[in-house]
Amino acid sequence: MTEIGNIIRSRREELGLTLTEVSEKTKISMIHLVAIENGDMDHFKHDMVFLRFYLKTISVALDLDFQTIAHQFNLSKDDYTNTISLKKIKENETSEANVAKNRQLSDSKYIYQNIKKRRVDVSFITLLIAILVIVIGLVFVFFNSVLPLLTRDPELIYQPVDEIPSEITPEPQPEPEPEPEPEPTIIVVTKTGLTTYSITDWVEGKQVKFVVSFLSNSMMKVYIDDVLTNNPSARIYNYGETMEVIVEAAANRKVSISFGYIKRNTIKVDGIDAVIDPTIANLPRSYRIEFTFAGGS
């Protein structure tokens, strides 16, 4: 991967292009471009499909032979996969050692709990004997002291009632008037560029839902303020699937939806269609659609 990064960097510098210019030309973020030129495979360990797509896009933009780069990429990916497999074997060995250690600790704990349980059983039997003695004592007192009193003729004592208070009728209380329900806020989605949109008339802290309907199979990622989110996770979505992401509205917050294949896919924001520019809506290529919260109420 280091060799691929050196080839791309040398070609970019030969053409006199900056990373920013290549990013604008390919729609690939600066973070990904820097990782590619540095040969950082770990940066793409969950996005190997995207990495191959990025390399092809960069090759077209810089007029490079993609077949050569693809061959080198396959070799680098095999080496990286083998390295990851060795790491997993080492991790499994460490995990098995920890399990054996925990099993020994568990056996020791079980022996201690059995000893403690026997002590608790002896204490419980002692408590039952004490309760039984108390019950026998109470029964003895009842038959010798309380029962003779209950069998005597009781003396009836009457006390005259001077006056029976009349019932007090409570005064009716007025029912509270229902508070008026707040009118729902309807946001406004405005297209500001080829792939950029502005969201206005939103309320601070209110949740806004983005829904993507896939009419073509496509890899998709979601970024919030340029940070990749795993809810929803980046993956390939198939025809007929939908993806939802909910964010809290905040000033200048940016939501980016990156399509590996934008053709015929649609986006709605709180039920409002974000119409994709017709010049790209049916193209079989990748685009990043960005929404920015501005002018909140």
One Martini backbone bead per residue (centre of mass of N, CA, C, O) as a GRO file, in nm:
protein
  297
    1MET     BB    1   0.055   0.065  -0.016
    2THR     BB    2   0.301   0.254  -0.020
    3GLU     BB    3   0.348   0.245  -0.328
    4ILE     BB    4   0.079   0.369  -0.408
    5GLY     BB    5   0.114   0.636  -0.257
    6ASN     BB    6   0.369   0.727  -0.414
    7ILE     BB    7   0.241   0.734  -0.696
    8ILE     BB    8   0.018   0.943  -0.635
    9ARG     BB    9   0.197   1.172  -0.526
   10SER     BB   10   0.381   1.205  -0.774
   11ARG     BB   11   0.151   1.269  -0.978
   12ARG     BB   12   0.034   1.513  -0.835
   13GLU     BB   13   0.299   1.682  -0.833
   14GLU     BB   14   0.339   1.673  -1.142
   15LEU     BB   15   0.050   1.832  -1.186
   16GLY     BB   16   0.020   2.053  -0.948
   17LEU     BB   17  -0.152   1.927  -0.711
   18THR     BB   18  -0.360   1.936  -0.451
   19LEU     BB   19  -0.548   1.784  -0.219
   20THR     BB   20  -0.789   1.972  -0.250
   21GLU     BB   21  -0.822   1.941  -0.556
   22VAL     BB   22  -0.862   1.633  -0.554
   23SER     BB   23  -1.110   1.635  -0.368
   24GLU     BB   24  -1.293   1.807  -0.559
   25LYS     BB   25  -1.265   1.612  -0.808
   26THR     BB   26  -1.345   1.323  -0.641
   27LYS     BB   27  -1.504   1.343  -0.358
   28ILE     BB   28  -1.268   1.301  -0.155
   29SER     BB   29  -1.153   1.306   0.138
   30MET     BB   30  -0.875   1.417   0.302
   31ILE     BB   31  -0.840   1.176   0.493
   32HIS     BB   32  -0.826   0.958   0.268
   33LEU     BB   33  -0.593   1.076   0.099
   34VAL     BB   34  -0.375   1.068   0.318
   35ALA     BB   35  -0.395   0.761   0.374
   36ILE     BB   36  -0.316   0.671   0.088
   37GLU     BB   37  -0.034   0.820   0.068
   38ASN     BB   38   0.060   0.662   0.348
   39GLY     BB   39  -0.042   0.353   0.344
   40ASP     BB   40  -0.317   0.323   0.527
   41MET     BB   41  -0.494   0.037   0.595
   42ASP     BB   42  -0.635   0.075   0.873
   43HIS     BB   43  -0.832   0.304   0.778
   44PHE     BB   44  -0.977   0.055   0.575
   45LYS     BB   45  -1.072  -0.214   0.734
   46HIS     BB   46  -1.404  -0.147   0.674
   47ASP     BB   47  -1.332  -0.026   0.345
   48MET     BB   48  -1.224  -0.199   0.093
   49VAL     BB   49  -1.430  -0.132  -0.127
   50PHE     BB   50  -1.384   0.175  -0.120
   51LEU     BB   51  -1.079   0.178  -0.175
   52ARG     BB   52  -1.095   0.072  -0.465
   53PHE     BB   53  -1.276   0.305  -0.564
   54TYR     BB   54  -1.079   0.535  -0.498
   55LEU     BB   55  -0.845   0.440  -0.679
   56LYS     BB   56  -1.003   0.465  -0.943
   57THR     BB   57  -1.076   0.766  -0.923
   58ILE     BB   58  -0.781   0.870  -0.903
   59SER     BB   59  -0.677   0.748  -1.168
   60VAL     BB   60  -0.861   0.914  -1.351
   61ALA     BB   61  -0.777   1.203  -1.247
   62LEU     BB   62  -0.443   1.128  -1.294
   63ASP     BB   63  -0.382   0.932  -1.528
   64LEU     BB   64  -0.377   0.621  -1.440
   65ASP     BB   65  -0.297   0.283  -1.408
   66PHE     BB   66  -0.523   0.073  -1.264
   67GLN     BB   67  -0.412  -0.214  -1.304
   68THR     BB   68  -0.152  -0.173  -1.144
   69ILE     BB   69  -0.288  -0.078  -0.880
   70ALA     BB   70  -0.472  -0.328  -0.841
   71HIS     BB   71  -0.247  -0.534  -0.811
   72GLN     BB   72  -0.110  -0.400  -0.566
   73PHE     BB   73  -0.363  -0.404  -0.384
   74ASN     BB   74  -0.399  -0.713  -0.364
   75LEU     BB   75  -0.128  -0.765  -0.226
   76SER     BB   76  -0.174  -0.579   0.020
   77LYS     BB   77  -0.435  -0.714   0.120
   78ASP     BB   78  -0.314  -0.995   0.175
   79ASP     BB   79  -0.104  -0.907   0.382
   80TYR     BB   80  -0.305  -0.774   0.578
   81THR     BB   81  -0.483  -1.025   0.630
   82ASN     BB   82  -0.258  -1.202   0.749
   83THR     BB   83  -0.192  -1.015   0.987
   84ILE     BB   84  -0.475  -1.024   1.117
   85SER     BB   85  -0.480  -1.332   1.163
   86LEU     BB   86  -0.239  -1.344   1.359
   87LYS     BB   87  -0.368  -1.161   1.571
   88LYS     BB   88  -0.614  -1.345   1.631
   89ILE     BB   89  -0.454  -1.587   1.732
   90LYS     BB   90  -0.324  -1.440   1.969
   91GLU     BB   91  -0.591  -1.352   2.103
   92ASN     BB   92  -0.700  -1.642   2.150
   93GLU     BB   93  -0.473  -1.738   2.334
   94THR     BB   94  -0.519  -1.522   2.551
   95SER     BB   95  -0.818  -1.594   2.606
   96GLU     BB   96  -0.772  -1.888   2.701
   97ALA     BB   97  -0.592  -1.814   2.942
   98ASN     BB   98  -0.812  -1.644   3.088
   99VAL     BB   99  -1.020  -1.871   3.117
  100ALA     BB  100  -0.847  -2.059   3.294
  101LYS     BB  101  -0.808  -1.855   3.522
  102ASN     BB  102  -1.113  -1.807   3.584
  103ARG     BB  103  -1.175  -2.104   3.654
  104GLN     BB  104  -1.001  -2.120   3.905
  105LEU     BB  105  -1.144  -1.889   4.054
  106SER     BB  106  -1.428  -2.022   4.047
  107ASP     BB  107  -1.357  -2.277   4.211
  108SER     BB  108  -1.273  -2.127   4.469
  109LYS     BB  109  -1.546  -1.980   4.506
  110TYR     BB  110  -1.721  -2.236   4.534
  111ILE     BB  111  -1.590  -2.345   4.795
  112TYR     BB  112  -1.654  -2.093   4.966
  113GLN     BB  113  -1.965  -2.101   4.926
  114ASN     BB  114  -2.013  -2.378   5.063
  115ILE     BB  115  -1.910  -2.301   5.343
  116LYS     BB  116  -2.103  -2.060   5.378
  117LYS     BB  117  -2.369  -2.225   5.345
  118ARG     BB  118  -2.336  -2.400   5.597
  119ARG     BB  119  -2.344  -2.168   5.795
  120VAL     BB  120  -2.627  -2.067   5.713
  121ASP     BB  121  -2.783  -2.328   5.783
  122VAL     BB  122  -2.728  -2.326   6.089
  123SER     BB  123  -2.854  -2.046   6.142
  124PHE     BB  124  -3.141  -2.117   6.036
  125ILE     BB  125  -3.207  -2.340   6.241
  126THR     BB  126  -3.181  -2.164   6.492
  127LEU     BB  127  -3.407  -1.966   6.411
  128LEU     BB  128  -3.640  -2.174   6.403
  129ILE     BB  129  -3.627  -2.256   6.700
  130ALA     BB  130  -3.684  -1.974   6.818
  131ILE     BB  131  -3.963  -1.936   6.684
  132LEU     BB  132  -4.098  -2.187   6.810
  133VAL     BB  133  -4.073  -2.097   7.107
  134ILE     BB  134  -4.239  -1.834   7.077
  135VAL     BB  135  -4.505  -1.966   6.982
  136ILE     BB  136  -4.552  -2.145   7.232
  137GLY     BB  137  -4.565  -1.906   7.433
  138LEU     BB  138  -4.813  -1.763   7.304
  139VAL     BB  139  -5.013  -1.996   7.335
  140PHE     BB  140  -4.999  -2.016   7.642
  141VAL     BB  141  -5.097  -1.725   7.703
  142PHE     BB  142  -5.370  -1.740   7.558
  143PHE     BB  143  -5.503  -1.983   7.731
  144ASN     BB  144  -5.438  -1.841   8.027
  145SER     BB  145  -5.532  -1.518   7.967
  146VAL     BB  146  -5.718  -1.444   7.713
  147LEU     BB  147  -5.953  -1.651   7.696
  148PRO     BB  148  -6.100  -1.591   7.970
  149LEU     BB  149  -6.181  -1.299   7.889
  150LEU     BB  150  -6.356  -1.375   7.633
  151THR     BB  151  -6.578  -1.558   7.806
  152ARG     BB  152  -6.695  -1.320   7.923
  153ASP     BB  153  -6.927  -1.089   8.010
  154PRO     BB  154  -6.982  -0.810   7.864
  155GLU     BB  155  -6.974  -0.469   7.913
  156LEU     BB  156  -7.204  -0.233   7.824
  157ILE     BB  157  -7.126   0.082   7.667
  158TYR     BB  158  -7.302   0.378   7.649
  159GLN     BB  159  -7.293   0.656   7.416
  160PRO     BB  160  -7.416   0.941   7.343
  161VAL     BB  161  -7.534   1.114   7.063
  162ASP     BB  162  -7.567   1.437   6.994
  163GLU     BB  163  -7.463   1.464   6.682
  164ILE     BB  164  -7.513   1.445   6.341
  165PRO     BB  165  -7.338   1.512   6.090
  166SER     BB  166  -7.360   1.665   5.811
  167GLU     BB  167  -7.332   1.662   5.492
  168ILE     BB  168  -7.071   1.766   5.277
  169THR     BB  169  -7.084   1.960   4.994
  170PRO     BB  170  -6.892   2.000   4.743
  171GLU     BB  171  -6.762   2.229   4.549
  172PRO     BB  172  -6.741   2.304   4.238
  173GLN     BB  173  -6.480   2.269   4.011
  174PRO     BB  174  -6.312   2.407   3.775
  175GLU     BB  175  -6.209   2.331   3.475
  176PRO     BB  176  -5.931   2.313   3.312
  177GLU     BB  177  -5.785   2.455   3.058
  178PRO     BB  178  -5.659   2.369   2.776
  179GLU     BB  179  -5.368   2.363   2.630
  180PRO     BB  180  -5.226   2.469   2.365
  181GLU     BB  181  -5.106   2.335   2.091
  182PRO     BB  182  -4.833   2.325   1.922
  183GLU     BB  183  -4.719   2.406   1.630
  184PRO     BB  184  -4.584   2.262   1.379
  185THR     BB  185  -4.265   2.234   1.244
  186ILE     BB  186  -4.154   2.337   0.918
  187ILE     BB  187  -3.919   2.270   0.719
  188VAL     BB  188  -3.655   2.391   0.494
  189VAL     BB  189  -3.541   2.280   0.168
  190THR     BB  190  -3.241   2.400   0.001
  191LYS     BB  191  -3.081   2.433  -0.296
  192THR     BB  192  -2.719   2.541  -0.340
  193GLY     BB  193  -2.614   2.295  -0.518
  194LEU     BB  194  -2.531   2.008  -0.659
  195THR     BB  195  -2.475   1.872  -0.333
  196THR     BB  196  -2.626   2.113  -0.177
  197TYR     BB  197  -2.798   2.197   0.140
  198SER     BB  198  -3.054   2.391   0.309
  199ILE     BB  199  -3.170   2.428   0.651
  200THR     BB  200  -3.479   2.568   0.764
  201ASP     BB  201  -3.699   2.625   1.025
  202TRP     BB  202  -3.573   2.519   1.281
  203VAL     BB  203  -3.529   2.354   1.602
  204GLU     BB  204  -3.364   2.351   1.876
  205GLY     BB  205  -3.313   1.998   1.940
  206LYS     BB  206  -3.469   1.886   1.719
  207GLN     BB  207  -3.568   1.613   1.549
  208VAL     BB  208  -3.423   1.490   1.239
  209LYS     BB  209  -3.524   1.303   0.949
  210PHE     BB  210  -3.347   1.075   0.742
  211VAL     BB  211  -3.445   0.930   0.418
  212VAL     BB  212  -3.338   0.642   0.232
  213SER     BB  213  -3.406   0.526  -0.098
  214PHE     BB  214  -3.342   0.219  -0.271
  215LEU     BB  215  -3.309   0.172  -0.642
  216SER     BB  216  -3.004   0.092  -0.583
  217ASN     BB  217  -2.724  -0.052  -0.540
  218SER     BB  218  -2.535   0.070  -0.240
  219MET     BB  219  -2.293   0.234  -0.096
  220MET     BB  220  -2.306   0.372   0.251
  221LYS     BB  221  -2.255   0.690   0.423
  222VAL     BB  222  -2.245   0.872   0.745
  223TYR     BB  223  -2.207   1.220   0.828
  224ILE     BB  224  -2.134   1.417   1.131
  225ASP     BB  225  -1.943   1.666   1.114
  226ASP     BB  226  -1.726   1.474   0.951
  227VAL     BB  227  -1.830   1.214   1.114
  228LEU     BB  228  -1.841   0.889   1.133
  229THR     BB  229  -2.125   0.681   1.149
  230ASN     BB  230  -2.286   0.374   1.300
  231ASN     BB  231  -2.586   0.533   1.292
  232PRO     BB  232  -2.568   0.402   1.052
  233SER     BB  233  -2.408   0.167   0.889
  234ALA     BB  234  -2.161   0.092   0.675
  235ARG     BB  235  -2.300  -0.025   0.359
  236ILE     BB  236  -2.473  -0.236   0.150
  237TYR     BB  237  -2.757  -0.144  -0.028
  238ASN     BB  238  -3.053  -0.262  -0.142
  239TYR     BB  239  -3.309  -0.303  -0.322
  240GLY     BB  240  -3.578  -0.153  -0.123
  241GLU     BB  241  -3.429  -0.015   0.083
  242THR     BB  242  -3.390   0.160   0.400
  243MET     BB  243  -3.265   0.469   0.557
  244GLU     BB  244  -3.206   0.596   0.894
  245VAL     BB  245  -3.145   0.934   1.034
  246ILE     BB  246  -3.106   1.097   1.355
  247VAL     BB  247  -3.101   1.449   1.438
  248GLU     BB  248  -3.001   1.733   1.601
  249ALA     BB  249  -3.067   2.050   1.588
  250ALA     BB  250  -2.802   2.278   1.470
  251ALA     BB  251  -2.590   2.511   1.421
  252ASN     BB  252  -2.404   2.414   1.139
  253ARG     BB  253  -2.494   2.142   1.091
  254LYS     BB  254  -2.368   1.839   0.930
  255VAL     BB  255  -2.506   1.623   0.670
  256SER     BB  256  -2.361   1.328   0.519
  257ILE     BB  257  -2.427   1.147   0.207
  258SER     BB  258  -2.258   0.857   0.085
  259PHE     BB  259  -2.237   0.745  -0.245
  260GLY     BB  260  -2.139   0.482  -0.461
  261TYR     BB  261  -2.449   0.482  -0.597
  262ILE     BB  262  -2.691   0.719  -0.701
  263LYS     BB  263  -2.886   0.582  -0.879
  264ARG     BB  264  -3.232   0.659  -0.805
  265ASN     BB  265  -3.191   0.772  -0.539
  266THR     BB  266  -3.351   0.889  -0.230
  267ILE     BB  267  -3.443   1.193  -0.032
  268LYS     BB  268  -3.564   1.265   0.308
  269VAL     BB  269  -3.679   1.552   0.514
  270ASP     BB  270  -3.929   1.524   0.708
  271GLY     BB  271  -4.086   1.434   0.424
  272ILE     BB  272  -3.893   1.598   0.238
  273ASP     BB  273  -3.785   1.647  -0.071
  274ALA     BB  274  -3.449   1.595  -0.193
  275VAL     BB  275  -3.367   1.700  -0.486
  276ILE     BB  276  -3.181   1.564  -0.720
  277ASP     BB  277  -2.984   1.643  -0.953
  278PRO     BB  278  -3.045   1.558  -1.284
  279THR     BB  279  -2.733   1.535  -1.373
  280ILE     BB  280  -2.692   1.287  -1.131
  281ALA     BB  281  -2.938   1.092  -1.062
  282ASN     BB  282  -2.842   0.869  -1.317
  283LEU     BB  283  -2.559   0.807  -1.216
  284PRO     BB  284  -2.289   0.553  -1.200
  285ARG     BB  285  -2.187   0.715  -0.918
  286SER     BB  286  -2.026   0.905  -0.686
  287TYR     BB  287  -2.175   1.087  -0.400
  288ARG     BB  288  -2.200   1.386  -0.182
  289ILE     BB  289  -2.454   1.473   0.035
  290GLU     BB  290  -2.527   1.803   0.176
  291PHE     BB  291  -2.639   1.923   0.502
  292THR     BB  292  -2.732   2.252   0.638
  293PHE     BB  293  -2.786   2.427   0.930
  294ALA     BB  294  -2.990   2.726   0.887
  295GLY     BB  295  -3.188   2.954   1.026
  296GLY     BB  296  -3.308   2.925   1.299
  297SER     BB  297  -3.594   2.951   1.539
   0.00000   0.00000   0.00000
